[in-house]
Amino acid sequence: MPWCLIDGKNVEFSDGATIIEAAGSAGIFIPHFCYHPGLGAPAQCRMCVVEVEGRTKLQTACSTPACEGMIVKTGSERVKQVQKSTMEFLLINHPLDCAICDKSGECMLQDNSYHYGDATMRTVEERRTYADLEMGPVIKKNMNRCIHCTRCIRFGEKVAGIAEMAAFGRGGSTEIATLDGAELKTPYAGNYSDICPTGALTLKDFRFKKRSWLLTKTAAVCEGCSRGCAIEVHHADGVVYRQVARENLRINRYWICDEGRFLYRYLGDPERVRQPLVSGNISDWVSAAGVAREMFNGGRVMVLAGEDLTLEEAKELLDFVRPAGAGIFRFGTPQVCAARDDGDEDMILRRKSKTSNLHGLQQLGISAFDGRPSGTVLVVRGGRAVIPDLGGCKVIGAGVFQGGETTDFEAVLPGRAFLEKGGSIVNCDGIEQRGVSVVPGPAEAKGLGDILRLLGRGGD
Amino acid sequence: MATRTRRVGPRKSLFHSIYIVDSFKGLWITMKYLLFRKKVTIRYPEERRQYSARFRGLHYIKTTNGVENCTACMLCPTVCPADCIHIEAGERADKEKYPVRFDIDIMRCCFCGMCEEACPKDAIKLSGVYDMSAAKRTVYDKEFLLVQRGNK
Ligand code: SF4
Ligand code: SF4
Ligand code: SF4
Ligand code: SF4
Ligand code: FES
């Protein structure tokens, strides 16, 4: 492997790596704005300059390939001076309204200014302002904060496959906007907020809900479809405030779709069934479990397992159901009955199966529901699988349901959602991922194991 | 073994052991303060003491032209060691971000003044008001904090 010397450290890099990548692999951070590993490096912001021995001018680390034997200095006096000037230049027109900006606390401009900028400003001129244009339901735009890094433009072109943003005007009055002021069309629009290094593009959904430094960040897996993208759940006091993309080069790289991003909403939906129900009325665990147990043990039973259950839960369910001699089938997305029906929905991430664990349940040998329910039906579900038509059967629900779905259920035993329990799911490429329990969930909800024990035994 | 008591120091006469002289000495000090010195107490609550401008009493939210200075940046709840400030942020036509709710659970507050120090908008201030005893637990809301200006 070729090597180079960065800040006196011997760094090995693979062919074609840039200085910023080589430095990153050795744990040396070079401040940057326009470079993003998933979007390339147009070398526009000049924040990433480094000194390379033998070259008169400072080099942009994001676009200069590392070479064998190169000697790089990332913190020399010359570099520091240019970083200071770059920061000052970027802040000439920046409103510095961190107090009301949702990016505050996780803002690259803030961090780089703090670490590499000057504490004082020399400009006295009026700052440039723009009228804010609407950008559709996902993104809130505030062009005053933009530093023209063009990450958003490149995201549209290179990742979302739809060039909907462009830079208009020139020089200091450059404005980033959608073509003809149209609304954003891509179903991946939330990523604009993730990649924007400033608060120019923020999420409407998260607007003013919480300050970023008050959130606990937990790595998790998205259960929105069979892709199983890596996400980071941001939560505080047991409430999920948002989900953002987490890097996983094998699965989703740096992106997630909007459906997955906003999926957390069902956890806190006021319609969610949080207490045991008997014939649609709020009840307690003793009576609801009593009703369910009587139905379950009193005749022919069919068990329907949602494809949003984890592997652990599915195994538990199999161990419970098979000795009892009941039939067990899986259900999830209409028209996607098996792994072979599950294709790409677009060329980016989204899959046709809108449940997370179709592939896992199929591997466990659970066959798909054929649409002919019989006897008493026990529906076990994690909150996402679409409940099929159960035409006139008596139904017990166990797991996560919304109010409207359980109107003709005899009994509902509230369970935990994926972010509330954790567990393993298998994605469309057969990659098994384990999620952890991120938030505790409703006080009265129980894990599937406990629910099954209540169904099986008498009394307790 | 039996316990033995041993007297320590000189034996006192009856005159000495009823402390008659010492009692009068003590009384003299009391009289001296009562009759000849300047009084240190005031007739609270009719009379009020003027504290230093830096005194940290009851909070208030400063306004400019009738609009609250606070922009719900959440720095004060972040810095508050007693975790007693609770803010909900919102948006309205004349102000991009403002506190829809601003509650201070004054029973938890330790009057450290960190909130005042953290505030970038000169919004939350500690006034000179120091009498805030109440019969039940008090949570001061935004409406109260906006009109409560204390002696500043
Ligand atoms: S809106 Fe954000 S991502 Fe787009 S150019 Fe401006 S700063 Fe960069
Ligand atoms: S593509 Fe699928 S797994 Fe990825 S974020 Fe969207 S819904 Fe979630
Ligand atoms: S004075 Fe101290 S304890 Fe009281 S609200 Fe302010 S920061 Fe909190
Ligand atoms: S620090 Fe000041 S501006 Fe920020 S929330 Fe508190 S009172 Fe409001
Ligand atoms: S990150 Fe290298 S020039 Fe912007």
mmCIF file of C-alpha atoms in Angstrom, chain A residues 98-330:
data_model
loop_
_atom_site.group_PDB
_atom_site.id
_atom_site.type_symbol
_atom_site.label_atom_id
_atom_site.label_comp_id
_atom_site.label_asym_id
_atom_site.label_seq_id
_atom_site.Cartn_x
_atom_site.Cartn_y
_atom_site.Cartn_z
ATOM 1 C CA CYS A 98 -28.100 30.127 15.995
ATOM 2 C CA ALA A 99 -30.588 30.934 18.745
ATOM 3 C CA ILE A 100 -33.514 30.108 16.485
ATOM 4 C CA CYS A 101 -31.785 27.768 14.029
ATOM 5 C CA ASP A 102 -32.636 24.088 14.263
ATOM 6 C CA LYS A 103 -29.185 23.112 13.031
ATOM 7 C CA SER A 104 -27.561 24.667 16.043
ATOM 8 C CA GLY A 105 -25.572 22.120 17.989
ATOM 9 C CA GLU A 106 -24.929 19.904 14.973
ATOM 10 C CA CYS A 107 -23.952 22.597 12.497
ATOM 11 C CA MET A 108 -20.685 22.311 10.584
ATOM 12 C CA LEU A 109 -20.535 26.064 10.189
ATOM 13 C CA GLN A 110 -20.849 26.515 13.937
ATOM 14 C CA ASP A 111 -18.253 23.847 14.721
ATOM 15 C CA ASN A 112 -15.726 24.975 12.149
ATOM 16 C CA SER A 113 -16.176 28.597 13.114
ATOM 17 C CA TYR A 114 -15.630 27.702 16.750
ATOM 18 C CA HIS A 115 -12.519 25.642 16.102
ATOM 19 C CA TYR A 116 -10.933 27.378 13.130
ATOM 20 C CA GLY A 117 -12.494 30.831 12.885
ATOM 21 C CA ASP A 118 -11.835 34.110 14.591
ATOM 22 C CA ALA A 119 -13.941 35.282 17.480
ATOM 23 C CA THR A 120 -14.442 38.757 16.034
ATOM 24 C CA MET A 121 -15.822 40.127 12.783
ATOM 25 C CA ARG A 122 -14.623 43.052 10.777
ATOM 26 C CA THR A 123 -17.624 43.590 8.523
ATOM 27 C CA VAL A 124 -20.125 46.325 9.224
ATOM 28 C CA GLU A 125 -22.126 46.026 5.999
ATOM 29 C CA GLU A 126 -25.736 44.891 5.778
ATOM 30 C CA ARG A 127 -26.089 41.187 5.307
ATOM 31 C CA ARG A 128 -27.619 39.755 2.190
ATOM 32 C CA THR A 129 -31.159 38.473 2.684
ATOM 33 C CA TYR A 130 -33.506 36.387 0.578
ATOM 34 C CA ALA A 131 -37.236 35.934 0.662
ATOM 35 C CA ASP A 132 -37.845 32.360 1.699
ATOM 36 C CA LEU A 133 -39.595 30.241 -0.844
ATOM 37 C CA GLU A 134 -41.705 27.236 -0.067
ATOM 38 C CA MET A 135 -40.116 23.890 -0.803
ATOM 39 C CA GLY A 136 -42.931 21.488 -0.086
ATOM 40 C CA PRO A 137 -43.939 19.632 3.034
ATOM 41 C CA VAL A 138 -40.585 18.152 4.030
ATOM 42 C CA ILE A 139 -37.978 20.887 3.909
ATOM 43 C CA LYS A 140 -37.996 24.365 5.379
ATOM 44 C CA LYS A 141 -35.715 26.654 3.467
ATOM 45 C CA ASN A 142 -33.813 29.649 4.811
ATOM 46 C CA MET A 143 -31.437 30.868 2.132
ATOM 47 C CA ASN A 144 -29.924 33.533 4.395
ATOM 48 C CA ARG A 145 -27.994 30.767 6.098
ATOM 49 C CA CYS A 146 -26.733 29.096 2.900
ATOM 50 C CA ILE A 147 -23.005 28.998 2.223
ATOM 51 C CA HIS A 148 -23.309 27.798 -1.400
ATOM 52 C CA CYS A 149 -21.576 24.491 -0.854
ATOM 53 C CA THR A 150 -23.836 22.896 -3.531
ATOM 54 C CA ARG A 151 -24.194 19.681 -1.587
ATOM 55 C CA CYS A 152 -27.950 19.834 -2.089
ATOM 56 C CA ILE A 153 -27.626 20.349 -5.834
ATOM 57 C CA ARG A 154 -25.284 17.382 -6.065
ATOM 58 C CA PHE A 155 -27.558 15.232 -3.905
ATOM 59 C CA GLY A 156 -30.384 15.758 -6.354
ATOM 60 C CA GLU A 157 -28.223 15.026 -9.367
ATOM 61 C CA LYS A 158 -26.137 12.168 -8.066
ATOM 62 C CA VAL A 159 -28.313 10.385 -5.536
ATOM 63 C CA ALA A 160 -31.979 11.240 -5.857
ATOM 64 C CA GLY A 161 -31.703 11.048 -9.642
ATOM 65 C CA ILE A 162 -33.699 14.249 -10.122
ATOM 66 C CA ALA A 163 -31.947 17.565 -10.628
ATOM 67 C CA GLU A 164 -34.485 19.763 -8.884
ATOM 68 C CA MET A 165 -32.195 22.299 -7.216
ATOM 69 C CA ALA A 166 -29.865 24.727 -8.902
ATOM 70 C CA ALA A 167 -27.814 27.797 -8.155
ATOM 71 C CA PHE A 168 -29.257 31.005 -9.599
ATOM 72 C CA GLY A 169 -27.581 34.377 -9.761
ATOM 73 C CA ARG A 170 -23.882 34.797 -9.270
ATOM 74 C CA GLY A 171 -21.258 35.914 -6.826
ATOM 75 C CA GLY A 172 -22.473 37.095 -3.477
ATOM 76 C CA SER A 173 -26.097 36.988 -4.532
ATOM 77 C CA THR A 174 -26.116 33.370 -5.651
ATOM 78 C CA GLU A 175 -29.322 31.706 -4.589
ATOM 79 C CA ILE A 176 -30.029 28.010 -4.338
ATOM 80 C CA ALA A 177 -33.589 27.228 -5.324
ATOM 81 C CA THR A 178 -35.726 24.625 -6.970
ATOM 82 C CA LEU A 179 -36.310 25.010 -10.673
ATOM 83 C CA ASP A 180 -39.253 27.388 -11.217
ATOM 84 C CA GLY A 181 -39.787 27.486 -7.466
ATOM 85 C CA ALA A 182 -41.450 24.071 -7.613
ATOM 86 C CA GLU A 183 -41.845 21.889 -4.548
ATOM 87 C CA LEU A 184 -39.334 19.129 -3.960
ATOM 88 C CA LYS A 185 -40.511 15.968 -5.631
ATOM 89 C CA THR A 186 -38.055 13.332 -4.542
ATOM 90 C CA PRO A 187 -39.211 10.853 -1.905
ATOM 91 C CA TYR A 188 -35.751 11.268 -0.380
ATOM 92 C CA ALA A 189 -36.080 14.980 0.410
ATOM 93 C CA GLY A 190 -35.295 14.599 4.107
ATOM 94 C CA ASN A 191 -31.672 13.929 3.198
ATOM 95 C CA TYR A 192 -31.334 17.534 2.064
ATOM 96 C CA SER A 193 -31.542 18.499 5.691
ATOM 97 C CA ASP A 194 -29.049 15.807 6.748
ATOM 98 C CA ILE A 195 -26.392 16.923 4.260
ATOM 99 C CA CYS A 196 -26.805 20.679 4.394
ATOM 100 C CA PRO A 197 -23.893 21.849 6.536
ATOM 101 C CA THR A 198 -25.893 24.852 7.738
ATOM 102 C CA GLY A 199 -29.447 25.540 8.766
ATOM 103 C CA ALA A 200 -30.447 26.583 5.235
ATOM 104 C CA LEU A 201 -32.403 23.367 4.725
ATOM 105 C CA THR A 202 -34.049 21.954 7.828
ATOM 106 C CA LEU A 203 -36.843 19.488 8.447
ATOM 107 C CA LYS A 204 -40.314 20.946 8.822
ATOM 108 C CA ASP A 205 -41.295 17.916 10.840
ATOM 109 C CA PHE A 206 -38.643 18.597 13.465
ATOM 110 C CA ARG A 207 -38.982 22.364 13.400
ATOM 111 C CA PHE A 208 -38.502 23.838 16.876
ATOM 112 C CA LYS A 209 -39.409 20.548 18.548
ATOM 113 C CA LYS A 210 -36.172 20.088 20.441
ATOM 114 C CA ARG A 211 -32.628 21.400 20.489
ATOM 115 C CA SER A 212 -30.210 18.884 19.046
ATOM 116 C CA TRP A 213 -27.972 18.776 22.117
ATOM 117 C CA LEU A 214 -30.871 17.691 24.297
ATOM 118 C CA LEU A 215 -31.405 14.534 22.239
ATOM 119 C CA THR A 216 -29.969 11.105 22.928
ATOM 120 C CA LYS A 217 -28.780 9.459 19.725
ATOM 121 C CA THR A 218 -29.135 5.720 19.332
ATOM 122 C CA ALA A 219 -28.132 3.669 16.308
ATOM 123 C CA ALA A 220 -31.027 1.637 14.949
ATOM 124 C CA VAL A 221 -32.385 -0.038 11.825
ATOM 125 C CA CYS A 222 -35.317 1.255 9.780
ATOM 126 C CA GLU A 223 -38.335 -1.049 9.608
ATOM 127 C CA GLY A 224 -39.988 0.819 6.748
ATOM 128 C CA CYS A 225 -39.277 -1.745 4.073
ATOM 129 C CA SER A 226 -37.173 -4.794 3.435
ATOM 130 C CA ARG A 227 -34.053 -2.682 2.736
ATOM 131 C CA GLY A 228 -33.344 -2.202 6.432
ATOM 132 C CA CYS A 229 -31.474 1.089 6.223
ATOM 133 C CA ALA A 230 -29.187 2.204 9.028
ATOM 134 C CA ILE A 231 -30.722 5.047 10.968
ATOM 135 C CA GLU A 232 -29.997 7.051 14.055
ATOM 136 C CA VAL A 233 -32.942 7.638 16.362
ATOM 137 C CA HIS A 234 -32.923 10.927 18.241
ATOM 138 C CA HIS A 235 -34.997 10.763 21.379
ATOM 139 C CA ALA A 236 -35.434 12.350 24.790
ATOM 140 C CA ASP A 237 -37.495 11.255 27.788
ATOM 141 C CA GLY A 238 -38.815 8.202 25.982
ATOM 142 C CA VAL A 239 -40.144 10.190 23.032
ATOM 143 C CA VAL A 240 -38.677 9.856 19.540
ATOM 144 C CA TYR A 241 -38.198 13.261 17.906
ATOM 145 C CA ARG A 242 -36.665 12.304 14.587
ATOM 146 C CA GLN A 243 -34.781 9.702 12.631
ATOM 147 C CA VAL A 244 -31.781 10.504 10.470
ATOM 148 C CA ALA A 245 -29.646 8.436 8.146
ATOM 149 C CA ARG A 246 -26.631 6.592 9.486
ATOM 150 C CA GLU A 247 -23.743 5.479 7.317
ATOM 151 C CA ASN A 248 -23.799 1.852 6.230
ATOM 152 C CA LEU A 249 -21.903 1.345 3.014
ATOM 153 C CA ARG A 250 -23.307 -2.170 2.501
ATOM 154 C CA ILE A 251 -26.950 -1.147 2.645
ATOM 155 C CA ASN A 252 -27.997 2.463 2.380
ATOM 156 C CA ARG A 253 -24.690 4.338 2.182
ATOM 157 C CA TYR A 254 -25.604 7.740 3.677
ATOM 158 C CA TRP A 255 -29.289 8.039 2.821
ATOM 159 C CA ILE A 256 -32.778 7.068 3.887
ATOM 160 C CA CYS A 257 -36.154 7.680 2.289
ATOM 161 C CA ASP A 258 -38.793 10.005 3.709
ATOM 162 C CA GLU A 259 -41.204 7.202 4.529
ATOM 163 C CA GLY A 260 -38.567 5.629 6.740
ATOM 164 C CA ARG A 261 -37.512 8.950 8.213
ATOM 165 C CA PHE A 262 -40.992 9.816 9.425
ATOM 166 C CA LEU A 263 -42.001 6.304 10.388
ATOM 167 C CA TYR A 264 -41.432 6.948 14.072
ATOM 168 C CA ARG A 265 -44.687 8.902 14.169
ATOM 169 C CA TYR A 266 -46.826 5.820 14.695
ATOM 170 C CA LEU A 267 -45.141 5.182 18.046
ATOM 171 C CA GLY A 268 -46.641 8.312 19.545
ATOM 172 C CA ASP A 269 -49.852 8.348 17.485
ATOM 173 C CA PRO A 270 -52.780 9.270 19.752
ATOM 174 C CA GLU A 271 -54.801 6.614 17.907
ATOM 175 C CA ARG A 272 -52.445 3.845 18.948
ATOM 176 C CA VAL A 273 -53.980 1.150 21.163
ATOM 177 C CA ARG A 274 -52.079 1.476 24.432
ATOM 178 C CA GLN A 275 -54.381 -0.379 26.784
ATOM 179 C CA PRO A 276 -55.930 -3.839 26.522
ATOM 180 C CA LEU A 277 -59.267 -3.772 24.746
ATOM 181 C CA VAL A 278 -62.240 -6.141 25.040
ATOM 182 C CA SER A 279 -64.767 -5.709 22.185
ATOM 183 C CA GLY A 280 -63.371 -2.267 21.510
ATOM 184 C CA ASN A 281 -63.636 -1.005 25.086
ATOM 185 C CA ILE A 282 -60.700 -0.176 27.299
ATOM 186 C CA SER A 283 -60.160 -2.965 29.764
ATOM 187 C CA ASP A 284 -57.360 -4.377 31.909
ATOM 188 C CA TRP A 285 -54.852 -7.113 31.291
ATOM 189 C CA VAL A 286 -56.633 -9.700 33.477
ATOM 190 C CA SER A 287 -59.955 -9.511 31.687
ATOM 191 C CA ALA A 288 -58.561 -8.977 28.188
ATOM 192 C CA ALA A 289 -56.134 -11.868 28.574
ATOM 193 C CA GLY A 290 -58.978 -13.970 30.021
ATOM 194 C CA VAL A 291 -61.180 -13.335 26.995
ATOM 195 C CA ALA A 292 -58.295 -13.980 24.608
ATOM 196 C CA ARG A 293 -57.244 -17.171 26.379
ATOM 197 C CA GLU A 294 -60.757 -18.578 26.280
ATOM 198 C CA MET A 295 -61.041 -17.890 22.563
ATOM 199 C CA PHE A 296 -57.565 -19.174 21.853
ATOM 200 C CA ASN A 297 -58.000 -22.430 23.710
ATOM 201 C CA GLY A 298 -61.606 -23.004 22.767
ATOM 202 C CA GLY A 299 -61.510 -24.325 19.218
ATOM 203 C CA ARG A 300 -59.742 -24.130 15.894
ATOM 204 C CA VAL A 301 -57.184 -21.337 15.782
ATOM 205 C CA MET A 302 -55.199 -19.757 12.991
ATOM 206 C CA VAL A 303 -52.230 -17.561 13.799
ATOM 207 C CA LEU A 304 -51.221 -14.707 11.504
ATOM 208 C CA ALA A 305 -47.724 -13.392 12.077
ATOM 209 C CA GLY A 306 -46.898 -9.948 10.721
ATOM 210 C CA GLU A 307 -43.762 -9.672 8.646
ATOM 211 C CA ASP A 308 -42.799 -6.812 10.939
ATOM 212 C CA LEU A 309 -42.007 -9.167 13.815
ATOM 213 C CA THR A 310 -38.406 -9.782 14.731
ATOM 214 C CA LEU A 311 -36.739 -13.158 14.238
ATOM 215 C CA GLU A 312 -36.718 -13.722 17.993
ATOM 216 C CA GLU A 313 -40.439 -13.052 18.248
ATOM 217 C CA ALA A 314 -41.234 -15.219 15.246
ATOM 218 C CA LYS A 315 -39.313 -18.131 16.792
ATOM 219 C CA GLU A 316 -41.085 -17.616 20.100
ATOM 220 C CA LEU A 317 -44.394 -17.628 18.275
ATOM 221 C CA LEU A 318 -43.509 -20.815 16.387
ATOM 222 C CA ASP A 319 -42.517 -22.579 19.607
ATOM 223 C CA PHE A 320 -45.823 -21.551 21.110
ATOM 224 C CA VAL A 321 -48.079 -22.314 18.178
ATOM 225 C CA ARG A 322 -46.678 -25.525 16.700
ATOM 226 C CA PRO A 323 -47.237 -27.710 19.808
ATOM 227 C CA ALA A 324 -50.772 -26.343 20.023
ATOM 228 C CA GLY A 325 -51.344 -27.588 16.475
ATOM 229 C CA ALA A 326 -52.560 -24.276 15.110
ATOM 230 C CA GLY A 327 -51.750 -23.119 11.595
ATOM 231 C CA ILE A 328 -49.381 -20.157 11.305
ATOM 232 C CA PHE A 329 -49.075 -17.863 8.302
ATOM 233 C CA ARG A 330 -47.343 -14.597 7.655
#
